[in-house]
GROMACS .gro file of C-alpha atoms in nm:
model
  474
    1MET     CA    1  -0.628   0.940  -1.079
    2GLU     CA    2  -0.832   0.746  -0.805
    3TYR     CA    3  -0.693   0.480  -0.608
    4PHE     CA    4  -0.935   0.199  -0.441
    5ALA     CA    5  -0.798   0.028  -0.184
    6PHE     CA    6  -0.986  -0.284  -0.073
    7THR     CA    7  -0.814  -0.462   0.285
    8GLY     CA    8  -0.937  -0.706   0.482
    9LYS     CA    9  -1.028  -0.537   0.825
   10THR     CA   10  -1.120  -0.891   0.973
   11MET     CA   11  -0.983  -1.173   1.080
   12GLY     CA   12  -0.709  -1.312   0.829
   13GLY     CA   13  -0.692  -0.949   0.714
   14SER     CA   14  -0.674  -0.943   0.327
   15SER     CA   15  -0.608  -1.295   0.297
   16ALA     CA   16  -1.002  -1.352   0.373
   17ILE     CA   17  -1.092  -1.123   0.109
   18ASN     CA   18  -0.825  -1.186  -0.200
   19TYR     CA   19  -0.808  -1.380  -0.474
   20MET     CA   20  -0.640  -1.693  -0.286
   21VAL     CA   21  -0.362  -1.683  -0.538
   22TYR     CA   22  -0.033  -1.873  -0.396
   23ILE     CA   23   0.262  -1.712  -0.588
   24ARG     CA   24   0.575  -1.617  -0.397
   25GLY     CA   25   0.794  -1.417  -0.654
   26SER     CA   26   1.106  -1.459  -0.831
   27ARG     CA   27   1.425  -1.523  -0.678
   28ARG     CA   28   1.574  -1.207  -0.823
   29ASP     CA   29   1.266  -0.993  -0.554
   30TYR     CA   30   1.478  -1.138  -0.270
   31ASP     CA   31   1.805  -1.101  -0.402
   32SER     CA   32   1.745  -0.761  -0.469
   33TRP     CA   33   1.644  -0.698  -0.123
   34ALA     CA   34   1.990  -0.848   0.004
   35GLU     CA   35   2.173  -0.630  -0.231
   36LEU     CA   36   2.014  -0.345  -0.087
   37GLY     CA   37   2.173  -0.381   0.256
   38ASN     CA   38   1.866  -0.608   0.402
   39HIS     CA   39   2.108  -0.899   0.561
   40GLY     CA   40   1.854  -1.239   0.591
   41TRP     CA   41   1.658  -1.140   0.314
   42SER     CA   42   1.784  -1.334   0.039
   43TYR     CA   43   1.607  -1.614  -0.141
   44ARG     CA   44   1.847  -1.885  -0.031
   45GLU     CA   45   1.737  -1.767   0.307
   46VAL     CA   46   1.380  -1.720   0.315
   47LEU     CA   47   1.298  -2.047   0.085
   48PRO     CA   48   1.302  -2.253   0.423
   49TYR     CA   49   1.048  -2.005   0.583
   50PHE     CA   50   0.829  -2.069   0.279
   51MET     CA   51   0.873  -2.433   0.274
   52LYS     CA   52   0.795  -2.434   0.653
   53SER     CA   53   0.507  -2.263   0.623
   54GLU     CA   54   0.325  -2.493   0.325
   55ASN     CA   55   0.138  -2.789   0.357
   56ASN     CA   56   0.154  -2.851  -0.018
   57GLN     CA   57  -0.107  -3.102  -0.160
   58ASP     CA   58  -0.022  -3.054  -0.499
   59ILE     CA   59   0.338  -3.131  -0.435
   60GLU     CA   60   0.374  -3.423  -0.644
   61SER     CA   61   0.385  -3.203  -0.977
   62HIS     CA   62   0.627  -2.926  -0.819
   63ASN     CA   63   1.003  -2.952  -0.761
   64LYS     CA   64   1.040  -3.108  -0.382
   65HIS     CA   65   1.317  -2.861  -0.314
   66TYR     CA   66   1.062  -2.531  -0.356
   67HIS     CA   67   0.810  -2.724  -0.193
   68GLY     CA   68   0.707  -2.827   0.213
   69ILE     CA   69   0.447  -3.053   0.333
   70GLY     CA   70   0.315  -3.072   0.699
   71GLY     CA   71   0.315  -2.674   0.758
   72PRO     CA   72  -0.007  -2.481   0.842
   73MET     CA   73  -0.073  -2.322   0.514
   74ASN     CA   74  -0.271  -2.549   0.280
   75VAL     CA   75  -0.156  -2.497  -0.060
   76GLU     CA   76  -0.373  -2.660  -0.338
   77ARG     CA   77  -0.454  -2.631  -0.727
   78PHE     CA   78  -0.805  -2.530  -0.757
   79PRO     CA   79  -1.024  -2.870  -0.760
   80TYR     CA   80  -1.221  -2.720  -1.090
   81ILE     CA   81  -1.059  -2.565  -1.372
   82ASP     CA   82  -1.314  -2.455  -1.661
   83ILE     CA   83  -1.248  -2.466  -2.048
   84ASN     CA   84  -1.139  -2.137  -2.104
   85THR     CA   85  -0.850  -2.159  -1.832
   86MET     CA   86  -0.731  -2.460  -2.047
   87MET     CA   87  -0.722  -2.256  -2.382
   88LEU     CA   88  -0.528  -1.979  -2.224
   89VAL     CA   89  -0.269  -2.203  -2.070
   90GLU     CA   90  -0.242  -2.376  -2.407
   91ALA     CA   91  -0.224  -2.059  -2.602
   92PHE     CA   92   0.062  -1.950  -2.369
   93LYS     CA   93   0.219  -2.253  -2.462
   94GLU     CA   94   0.187  -2.213  -2.816
   95LYS     CA   95   0.329  -1.859  -2.799
   96GLY     CA   96   0.672  -2.035  -2.644
   97LEU     CA   97   0.623  -2.016  -2.277
   98PRO     CA   98   0.721  -2.365  -2.084
   99ILE     CA   99   0.440  -2.501  -1.812
  100THR     CA  100   0.653  -2.422  -1.514
  101ASP     CA  101   0.644  -2.416  -1.150
  102LEU     CA  102   0.536  -2.091  -1.063
  103ASN     CA  103   0.696  -2.115  -0.701
  104ALA     CA  104   1.037  -2.208  -0.791
  105GLU     CA  105   1.318  -2.003  -0.861
  106ASN     CA  106   1.190  -1.798  -1.182
  107GLN     CA  107   0.821  -1.802  -1.323
  108LEU     CA  108   0.866  -1.737  -1.691
  109GLY     CA  109   0.638  -1.926  -1.830
  110THR     CA  110   0.261  -2.056  -1.789
  111ASP     CA  111   0.030  -2.268  -1.555
  112ILE     CA  112  -0.251  -2.350  -1.363
  113VAL     CA  113  -0.198  -2.170  -0.997
  114GLN     CA  114  -0.178  -2.297  -0.680
  115SER     CA  115  -0.430  -2.109  -0.413
  116THR     CA  116  -0.454  -2.114  -0.027
  117SER     CA  117  -0.750  -2.328   0.012
  118LYS     CA  118  -0.808  -2.696   0.114
  119ASP     CA  119  -1.051  -2.896  -0.067
  120GLY     CA  120  -1.227  -2.582  -0.245
  121ARG     CA  121  -1.258  -2.370   0.039
  122ARG     CA  122  -1.069  -2.044   0.124
  123GLU     CA  123  -0.806  -2.098   0.383
  124SER     CA  124  -0.722  -1.753   0.498
  125VAL     CA  125  -0.424  -1.702   0.759
  126ASN     CA  126  -0.681  -1.688   1.028
  127VAL     CA  127  -0.803  -2.019   0.949
  128ALA     CA  128  -0.435  -2.156   0.921
  129TYR     CA  129  -0.284  -2.017   1.176
  130ILE     CA  130  -0.492  -1.869   1.453
  131ARG     CA  131  -0.796  -2.077   1.475
  132PRO     CA  132  -0.631  -2.376   1.572
  133ILE     CA  133  -0.451  -2.211   1.889
  134ARG     CA  134  -0.719  -1.948   1.958
  135HIS     CA  135  -0.875  -2.096   2.280
  136LYS     CA  136  -0.574  -2.339   2.339
  137ARG     CA  137  -0.286  -2.097   2.427
  138PRO     CA  138  -0.305  -1.876   2.749
  139ASN     CA  139  -0.086  -1.594   2.582
  140ILE     CA  140  -0.331  -1.524   2.295
  141ASP     CA  141  -0.592  -1.272   2.362
  142VAL     CA  142  -0.802  -1.161   2.045
  143VAL     CA  143  -1.017  -0.868   2.081
  144SER     CA  144  -1.255  -0.832   1.761
  145GLU     CA  145  -1.445  -0.507   1.636
  146ALA     CA  146  -1.181  -0.291   1.735
  147HIS     CA  147  -0.983   0.002   1.596
  148VAL     CA  148  -0.637   0.061   1.712
  149THR     CA  149  -0.601   0.485   1.714
  150LYS     CA  150  -0.232   0.488   1.824
  151VAL     CA  151   0.072   0.333   1.943
  152LEU     CA  152   0.164   0.460   2.283
  153ILE     CA  153   0.536   0.566   2.290
  154ASP     CA  154   0.736   0.742   2.572
  155PRO     CA  155   0.835   1.043   2.405
  156THR     CA  156   1.168   1.064   2.653
  157THR     CA  157   1.300   0.708   2.660
  158LYS     CA  158   1.156   0.659   2.239
  159THR     CA  159   1.019   0.338   2.386
  160ALA     CA  160   0.662   0.199   2.270
  161TYR     CA  161   0.474   0.068   2.551
  162GLY     CA  162   0.134  -0.037   2.454
  163VAL     CA  163  -0.171   0.075   2.214
  164THR     CA  164  -0.509   0.258   2.243
  165TYR     CA  165  -0.826   0.123   2.069
  166VAL     CA  166  -1.178   0.214   2.042
  167LYS     CA  167  -1.454  -0.076   2.030
  168ASN     CA  168  -1.805  -0.010   2.084
  169GLY     CA  169  -1.747   0.377   2.124
  170LYS     CA  170  -1.525   0.353   2.441
  171ILE     CA  171  -1.159   0.374   2.419
  172TYR     CA  172  -0.906   0.167   2.570
  173THR     CA  173  -0.525   0.043   2.642
  174ALA     CA  174  -0.375  -0.245   2.607
  175ARG     CA  175  -0.020  -0.259   2.745
  176ALA     CA  176   0.298  -0.457   2.601
  177ARG     CA  177   0.545  -0.649   2.817
  178LYS     CA  178   0.783  -0.674   2.537
  179GLU     CA  179   0.699  -0.533   2.169
  180VAL     CA  180   0.444  -0.368   2.032
  181ILE     CA  181   0.401  -0.527   1.679
  182VAL     CA  182   0.203  -0.341   1.376
  183SER     CA  183   0.045  -0.553   1.093
  184ALA     CA  184  -0.213  -0.305   0.975
  185GLY     CA  185  -0.082  -0.336   0.621
  186ALA     CA  186   0.049  -0.109   0.366
  187ILE     CA  187  -0.200   0.184   0.368
  188ASN     CA  188  -0.282   0.166   0.748
  189SER     CA  189   0.046   0.101   0.894
  190PRO     CA  190   0.184   0.425   0.801
  191LYS     CA  191  -0.120   0.595   0.877
  192LEU     CA  192  -0.095   0.432   1.241
  193LEU     CA  193   0.279   0.522   1.275
  194MET     CA  194   0.192   0.906   1.195
  195LEU     CA  195  -0.064   0.921   1.407
  196SER     CA  196   0.183   0.776   1.709
  197GLY     CA  197   0.430   1.049   1.613
  198VAL     CA  198   0.642   0.853   1.323
  199GLY     CA  199   0.679   0.987   0.983
  200PRO     CA  200   0.782   1.301   0.815
  201ARG     CA  201   0.822   1.581   1.025
  202HIS     CA  202   0.683   1.857   0.836
  203HIS     CA  203   0.359   1.644   0.783
  204LEU     CA  204   0.320   1.535   1.148
  205GLU     CA  205   0.376   1.898   1.261
  206SER     CA  206   0.108   2.063   0.998
  207LEU     CA  207  -0.122   1.837   1.159
  208ASN     CA  208  -0.024   1.931   1.522
  209ILE     CA  209   0.099   1.577   1.593
  210PRO     CA  210   0.420   1.578   1.832
  211VAL     CA  211   0.682   1.402   1.635
  212ILE     CA  212   0.871   1.082   1.845
  213ALA     CA  213   1.095   1.005   1.508
  214ASP     CA  214   1.145   1.145   1.163
  215LEU     CA  215   1.112   0.887   0.925
  216ASP     CA  216   1.013   0.874   0.560
  217VAL     CA  217   0.649   0.658   0.656
  218GLY     CA  218   0.423   0.694   0.383
  219SER     CA  219   0.674   0.688   0.095
  220ASN     CA  220   0.782   0.414  -0.151
  221LEU     CA  221   0.417   0.289  -0.226
  222GLN     CA  222   0.411   0.055  -0.510
  223ASP     CA  223   0.123  -0.133  -0.661
  224HIS     CA  224   0.098  -0.397  -0.915
  225VAL     CA  225  -0.085  -0.135  -1.183
  226THR     CA  226  -0.315  -0.269  -1.496
  227THR     CA  227  -0.614  -0.229  -1.764
  228ASP     CA  228  -0.904  -0.431  -1.778
  229ALA     CA  229  -1.055  -0.261  -2.130
  230LEU     CA  230  -0.897  -0.529  -2.385
  231VAL     CA  231  -1.171  -0.787  -2.429
  232ILE     CA  232  -1.191  -1.128  -2.548
  233GLY     CA  233  -1.523  -1.227  -2.697
  234LEU     CA  234  -1.612  -1.596  -2.649
  235SER     CA  235  -1.812  -1.823  -2.879
  236ASN     CA  236  -2.081  -2.032  -2.745
  237LYS     CA  237  -1.841  -2.325  -2.790
  238THR     CA  238  -1.689  -2.226  -2.424
  239SER     CA  239  -1.962  -1.977  -2.306
  240THR     CA  240  -2.249  -2.143  -2.110
  241MET     CA  241  -2.370  -1.747  -1.977
  242VAL     CA  242  -2.552  -1.895  -1.707
  243ASN     CA  243  -2.862  -1.717  -1.588
  244GLY     CA  244  -3.028  -1.666  -1.219
  245PRO     CA  245  -3.160  -2.018  -1.127
  246GLN     CA  246  -2.867  -2.208  -1.281
  247LEU     CA  247  -2.692  -1.982  -1.008
  248VAL     CA  248  -2.866  -2.081  -0.734
  249SER     CA  249  -2.822  -2.442  -0.857
  250GLU     CA  250  -2.492  -2.418  -0.823
  251LEU     CA  251  -2.490  -2.273  -0.510
  252TYR     CA  252  -2.702  -2.548  -0.394
  253ASN     CA  253  -2.484  -2.792  -0.510
  254TYR     CA  254  -2.156  -2.645  -0.379
  255PHE     CA  255  -2.297  -2.659  -0.031
  256ARG     CA  256  -2.414  -3.027  -0.051
  257GLN     CA  257  -2.043  -3.111  -0.182
  258GLU     CA  258  -1.877  -3.245   0.135
  259PRO     CA  259  -1.614  -3.292   0.239
  260LYS     CA  260  -1.425  -3.170  -0.101
  261LYS     CA  261  -1.605  -2.890  -0.301
  262ASN     CA  262  -1.508  -2.977  -0.660
  263GLY     CA  263  -1.775  -2.779  -0.901
  264PRO     CA  264  -1.742  -2.464  -1.026
  265LEU     CA  265  -1.737  -2.233  -0.724
  266ALA     CA  266  -1.422  -2.403  -0.586
  267VAL     CA  267  -1.246  -2.194  -0.807
  268SER     CA  268  -1.113  -1.839  -0.716
  269GLY     CA  269  -1.365  -1.673  -0.936
  270THR     CA  270  -1.192  -1.639  -1.296
  271LEU     CA  271  -0.836  -1.639  -1.182
  272SER     CA  272  -0.721  -1.967  -1.251
  273GLY     CA  273  -0.421  -1.976  -1.516
  274THR     CA  274  -0.184  -1.749  -1.599
  275ALA     CA  275   0.149  -1.628  -1.748
  276PHE     CA  276   0.486  -1.436  -1.670
  277ILE     CA  277   0.697  -1.303  -1.935
  278LYS     CA  278   0.992  -1.076  -1.982
  279SER     CA  279   0.941  -0.758  -2.197
  280PRO     CA  280   1.189  -0.563  -2.432
  281TYR     CA  281   1.267  -0.309  -2.142
  282THR     CA  282   1.408  -0.564  -1.897
  283TYR     CA  283   1.760  -0.662  -1.869
  284GLU     CA  284   1.720  -0.906  -1.518
  285ASP     CA  285   1.672  -1.302  -1.545
  286ALA     CA  286   1.267  -1.244  -1.434
  287PRO     CA  287   0.929  -1.159  -1.563
  288ASP     CA  288   0.828  -0.807  -1.557
  289LEU     CA  289   0.473  -0.868  -1.679
  290GLN     CA  290   0.216  -1.122  -1.559
  291PHE     CA  291  -0.149  -1.202  -1.706
  292HIS     CA  292  -0.470  -1.217  -1.566
  293PHE     CA  293  -0.792  -1.264  -1.684
  294ASP     CA  294  -1.150  -1.155  -1.576
  295GLY     CA  295  -1.511  -1.282  -1.670
  296ARG     CA  296  -1.693  -1.014  -1.846
  297ASN     CA  297  -2.050  -0.971  -1.957
  298VAL     CA  298  -1.954  -0.795  -2.316
  299LYS     CA  299  -2.240  -0.590  -2.345
  300GLU     CA  300  -2.257  -0.447  -1.967
  301PHE     CA  301  -1.906  -0.389  -1.989
  302TYR     CA  302  -1.919  -0.163  -2.308
  303SER     CA  303  -2.193  -0.001  -2.219
  304ASP     CA  304  -1.987   0.181  -1.931
  305PRO     CA  305  -1.606   0.069  -1.873
  306THR     CA  306  -1.576   0.251  -1.554
  307THR     CA  307  -1.869   0.131  -1.362
  308TYR     CA  308  -1.865  -0.224  -1.483
  309LEU     CA  309  -1.832  -0.443  -1.178
  310ALA     CA  310  -1.769  -0.817  -1.212
  311SER     CA  311  -1.854  -1.054  -0.945
  312ASN     CA  312  -1.567  -1.277  -1.073
  313VAL     CA  313  -1.656  -1.555  -0.828
  314PHE     CA  314  -1.761  -1.772  -1.103
  315PRO     CA  315  -1.512  -1.928  -1.381
  316LEU     CA  316  -1.427  -1.814  -1.694
  317SER     CA  317  -1.703  -2.040  -1.878
  318PHE     CA  318  -1.985  -1.850  -1.678
  319TYR     CA  319  -1.940  -1.523  -1.891
  320ASP     CA  320  -1.946  -1.436  -2.268
  321GLY     CA  321  -1.604  -1.250  -2.244
  322LEU     CA  322  -1.260  -1.194  -2.094
  323ALA     CA  323  -1.021  -0.932  -2.005
  324THR     CA  324  -0.738  -0.955  -2.052
  325ARG     CA  325  -0.506  -0.793  -1.777
  326PRO     CA  326  -0.157  -0.712  -1.823
  327LEU     CA  327   0.012  -0.681  -1.487
  328LEU     CA  328   0.327  -0.431  -1.395
  329LEU     CA  329   0.516  -0.670  -1.178
  330SER     CA  330   0.791  -0.417  -1.113
  331PRO     CA  331   0.689  -0.043  -1.155
  332LYS     CA  332   0.943   0.242  -1.175
  333SER     CA  333   0.700   0.487  -0.999
  334ARG     CA  334   0.659   0.540  -0.631
  335GLY     CA  335   0.332   0.694  -0.452
  336THR     CA  336   0.264   0.844  -0.082
  337ILE     CA  337   0.027   0.788   0.165
  338LEU     CA  338  -0.047   1.093   0.415
  339LEU     CA  339  -0.299   1.149   0.705
  340ASN     CA  340  -0.623   1.257   0.590
  341HIS     CA  341  -0.623   1.660   0.701
  342THR     CA  342  -0.972   1.655   0.783
  343ASP     CA  343  -0.998   1.390   1.021
  344PRO     CA  344  -0.662   1.205   1.080
  345VAL     CA  345  -0.773   0.937   1.298
  346TYR     CA  346  -1.090   0.821   1.154
  347GLY     CA  347  -1.080   0.946   0.798
  348PRO     CA  348  -0.916   0.705   0.509
  349PRO     CA  349  -0.567   0.857   0.460
  350LEU     CA  350  -0.490   1.024   0.156
  351ILE     CA  351  -0.300   0.785  -0.126
  352TYR     CA  352  -0.111   0.940  -0.412
  353SER     CA  353  -0.074   0.621  -0.668
  354GLY     CA  354   0.218   0.776  -0.835
  355PHE     CA  355   0.109   0.557  -1.114
  356PHE     CA  356   0.279   0.628  -1.461
  357THR     CA  357   0.521   0.922  -1.319
  358GLU     CA  358   0.769   0.675  -1.487
  359ARG     CA  359   0.705   0.632  -1.848
  360ILE     CA  360   0.862   0.324  -1.853
  361ASP     CA  361   0.603   0.163  -1.685
  362VAL     CA  362   0.371   0.267  -1.949
  363ASP     CA  363   0.581   0.153  -2.210
  364VAL     CA  364   0.619  -0.189  -2.022
  365LEU     CA  365   0.232  -0.229  -2.004
  366ILE     CA  366   0.178  -0.130  -2.375
  367ALA     CA  367   0.429  -0.423  -2.439
  368GLY     CA  368   0.227  -0.647  -2.275
  369MET     CA  369  -0.113  -0.588  -2.428
  370LYS     CA  370   0.069  -0.646  -2.782
  371PHE     CA  371   0.201  -0.961  -2.658
  372VAL     CA  372  -0.114  -1.088  -2.558
  373LEU     CA  373  -0.306  -1.016  -2.878
  374GLY     CA  374  -0.129  -1.273  -3.028
  375LEU     CA  375  -0.281  -1.510  -2.843
  376GLU     CA  376  -0.540  -1.454  -3.126
  377GLU     CA  377  -0.359  -1.638  -3.402
  378THR     CA  378  -0.314  -1.929  -3.189
  379GLU     CA  379  -0.477  -2.275  -3.264
  380ALA     CA  380  -0.595  -2.283  -2.915
  381PHE     CA  381  -0.808  -1.989  -2.968
  382LYS     CA  382  -0.887  -2.043  -3.299
  383GLU     CA  383  -1.071  -2.370  -3.232
  384SER     CA  384  -1.247  -2.225  -2.931
  385GLY     CA  385  -1.383  -1.955  -3.142
  386ALA     CA  386  -1.229  -1.677  -2.913
  387SER     CA  387  -1.121  -1.374  -3.066
  388PHE     CA  388  -1.047  -1.006  -2.937
  389ILE     CA  389  -1.342  -0.744  -2.936
  390LYS     CA  390  -1.198  -0.479  -3.163
  391ILE     CA  391  -1.439  -0.222  -3.072
  392PRO     CA  392  -1.262   0.107  -2.912
  393VAL     CA  393  -1.422   0.145  -2.590
  394GLU     CA  394  -1.612   0.485  -2.538
  395ALA     CA  395  -1.329   0.709  -2.416
  396CYS     CA  396  -1.074   0.630  -2.667
  397SER     CA  397  -1.314   0.595  -2.974
  398SER     CA  398  -1.107   0.843  -3.147
  399TYR     CA  399  -0.803   0.594  -3.225
  400VAL     CA  400  -0.744   0.326  -3.393
  401TRP     CA  401  -0.821  -0.014  -3.167
  402GLY     CA  402  -0.455  -0.208  -3.140
  403THR     CA  403  -0.242   0.095  -3.198
  404ASP     CA  404   0.036   0.232  -2.944
  405GLU     CA  405  -0.205   0.567  -2.920
  406TYR     CA  406  -0.509   0.365  -2.816
  407PHE     CA  407  -0.299   0.169  -2.572
  408TYR     CA  408  -0.196   0.453  -2.412
  409CYS     CA  409  -0.545   0.608  -2.401
  410LEU     CA  410  -0.654   0.244  -2.204
  411LEU     CA  411  -0.418   0.295  -1.925
  412THR     CA  412  -0.519   0.678  -1.900
  413HIS     CA  413  -0.856   0.588  -1.888
  414TYR     CA  414  -0.899   0.274  -1.766
  415THR     CA  415  -0.592   0.198  -1.495
  416SER     CA  416  -0.673  -0.062  -1.222
  417THR     CA  417  -0.500  -0.203  -0.956
  418ILE     CA  418  -0.471  -0.553  -0.869
  419TYR     CA  419  -0.468  -0.450  -0.498
  420HIS     CA  420  -0.100  -0.534  -0.403
  421PRO     CA  421  -0.023  -0.201  -0.186
  422VAL     CA  422   0.351  -0.240  -0.050
  423GLY     CA  423   0.623  -0.064   0.043
  424THR     CA  424   0.526   0.223   0.273
  425CYS     CA  425   0.711   0.166   0.606
  426LYS     CA  426   1.042   0.089   0.421
  427MET     CA  427   1.281  -0.196   0.503
  428GLY     CA  428   1.661  -0.077   0.488
  429PRO     CA  429   1.984  -0.035   0.683
  430HIS     CA  430   2.066   0.228   0.875
  431SER     CA  431   2.274   0.383   0.592
  432ASP     CA  432   1.935   0.400   0.407
  433LYS     CA  433   1.808   0.745   0.490
  434SER     CA  434   1.460   0.632   0.328
  435ALA     CA  435   1.424   0.318   0.562
  436VAL     CA  436   1.161   0.311   0.838
  437ILE     CA  437   1.275  -0.036   0.985
  438ASP     CA  438   1.592  -0.235   0.993
  439PRO     CA  439   1.618  -0.569   0.852
  440ARG     CA  440   1.507  -0.725   1.183
  441LEU     CA  441   1.181  -0.507   1.142
  442ARG     CA  442   1.266  -0.273   1.379
  443VAL     CA  443   1.128   0.121   1.349
  444TYR     CA  444   1.404   0.339   1.372
  445GLY     CA  445   1.416   0.523   1.631
  446VAL     CA  446   1.181   0.371   1.871
  447ARG     CA  447   1.240   0.113   2.102
  448ASN     CA  448   1.013  -0.238   2.131
  449LEU     CA  449   0.850  -0.116   1.798
  450ARG     CA  450   0.835  -0.360   1.475
  451VAL     CA  451   0.592  -0.391   1.123
  452VAL     CA  452   0.568  -0.713   0.985
  453ASP     CA  453   0.349  -0.680   0.704
  454ALA     CA  454   0.379  -0.567   0.326
  455SER     CA  455   0.470  -0.221   0.426
  456ILE     CA  456   0.800  -0.324   0.511
  457MET     CA  457   0.918  -0.430   0.102
  458PRO     CA  458   1.159  -0.227  -0.037
  459LEU     CA  459   1.079  -0.342  -0.375
  460ILE     CA  460   0.747  -0.521  -0.445
  461VAL     CA  461   0.781  -0.871  -0.532
  462ARG     CA  462   0.649  -1.031  -0.866
  463ASP     CA  463   0.301  -1.088  -0.794
  464ASP     CA  464   0.090  -1.200  -0.433
  465ALA     CA  465   0.204  -0.972  -0.174
  466GLU     CA  466   0.037  -1.171   0.110
  467ASN     CA  467   0.290  -1.501   0.110
  468GLN     CA  468   0.541  -1.243   0.187
  469LYS     CA  469   0.296  -1.123   0.492
  470VAL     CA  470   0.345  -1.449   0.623
  471LYS     CA  471   0.707  -1.472   0.594
  472ALA     CA  472   0.741  -1.104   0.759
  473SER     CA  473   0.552  -1.258   1.064
  474LYS     CA  474   0.760  -1.593   1.093
   0.00000   0.00000   0.00000
């Protein structure tokens, strides 16, 4: 199964290209980290860092014990909510899910999501943290359009003392006075460590890379897996299906709106409403399924679901269909990242997702698909004229639509990720032989080297990984 990994190689990293959804995860996520021996990472201990980072503009509608104001990262609700988002939230309420603060201790329920945006504009980590200080502090120097190729580590003292990087075809060296801190993401942090001699001995030796520290770098890959081949057809009550000139008009209106954007483009595409549930396969007091919805042009999608590319920058009402995405929040399957044997330095790493190597992951997603079919029976759907399109996709046409066999086929042929890879430089106590870094994010066996991104997570959190990167950096 091919794994497409989109990462943000720009100022702000993937926070500059993501959905902007602000959901931290469940209390159970962080308490599980602490139970594995990662002291200082329990929910009670990390909550103050989340609150400190927030400048929450939606605080009146949320519990003040979980939210903060005055922090660098602006958090709000998208200023534009379309009719189909409200239909979905109302339908989930009819299914028994309460309206809940998705950033409190437990996310079980439904709501309009909060976002890392300000007045309808994206607010990346760069905008929130770097841009305000970039030209004001003497101790920060940003080198753009550069590609780091190696962490420099003294092979005798096992001490990191700098990095090499390439810019405009020339090789440069940056030396560290105190520490080298790696934040290249769950795909490229393990790649950089392995290129530097930190990783599995057998793999590094096969590429003639001198081994500095024999660690389980690249293992423990986890991601939120989903499928997008269950499609809800919208009626003309809620679908506008705008044409090209109308889109141009909306773009013009968006740029004219000052200072606050509040039209259809002031939203993270189609992901505004969501819901979290527990499947029959979990015994934890936390959800193991979430539901996302993407816009679809139904005719184009059914002509070839494997190549269909939705822009997803417009609200749900701009399409005539919705793709239902049940999201696997706590996968048991694990993948691996290895260096590219042909071109270890500049070639993309080899990503082995490991999706569905544990059968329970399949069962949980099938349970999610069965649950979401029940939305069709709600008054919210009936009043809107929305219903599932019960036509099998081509690859699964030999199965009866809506059966377990059909759902299994969808997962086999139309699996995708929501782009939340984590865990490839696993954090853990010294007794954990699979751990790469300690609970203070220091790489085992190497002095003055830390990792501070989503790769540190021993277990994936229930939803957006971007906020955990900020917390780790703090």
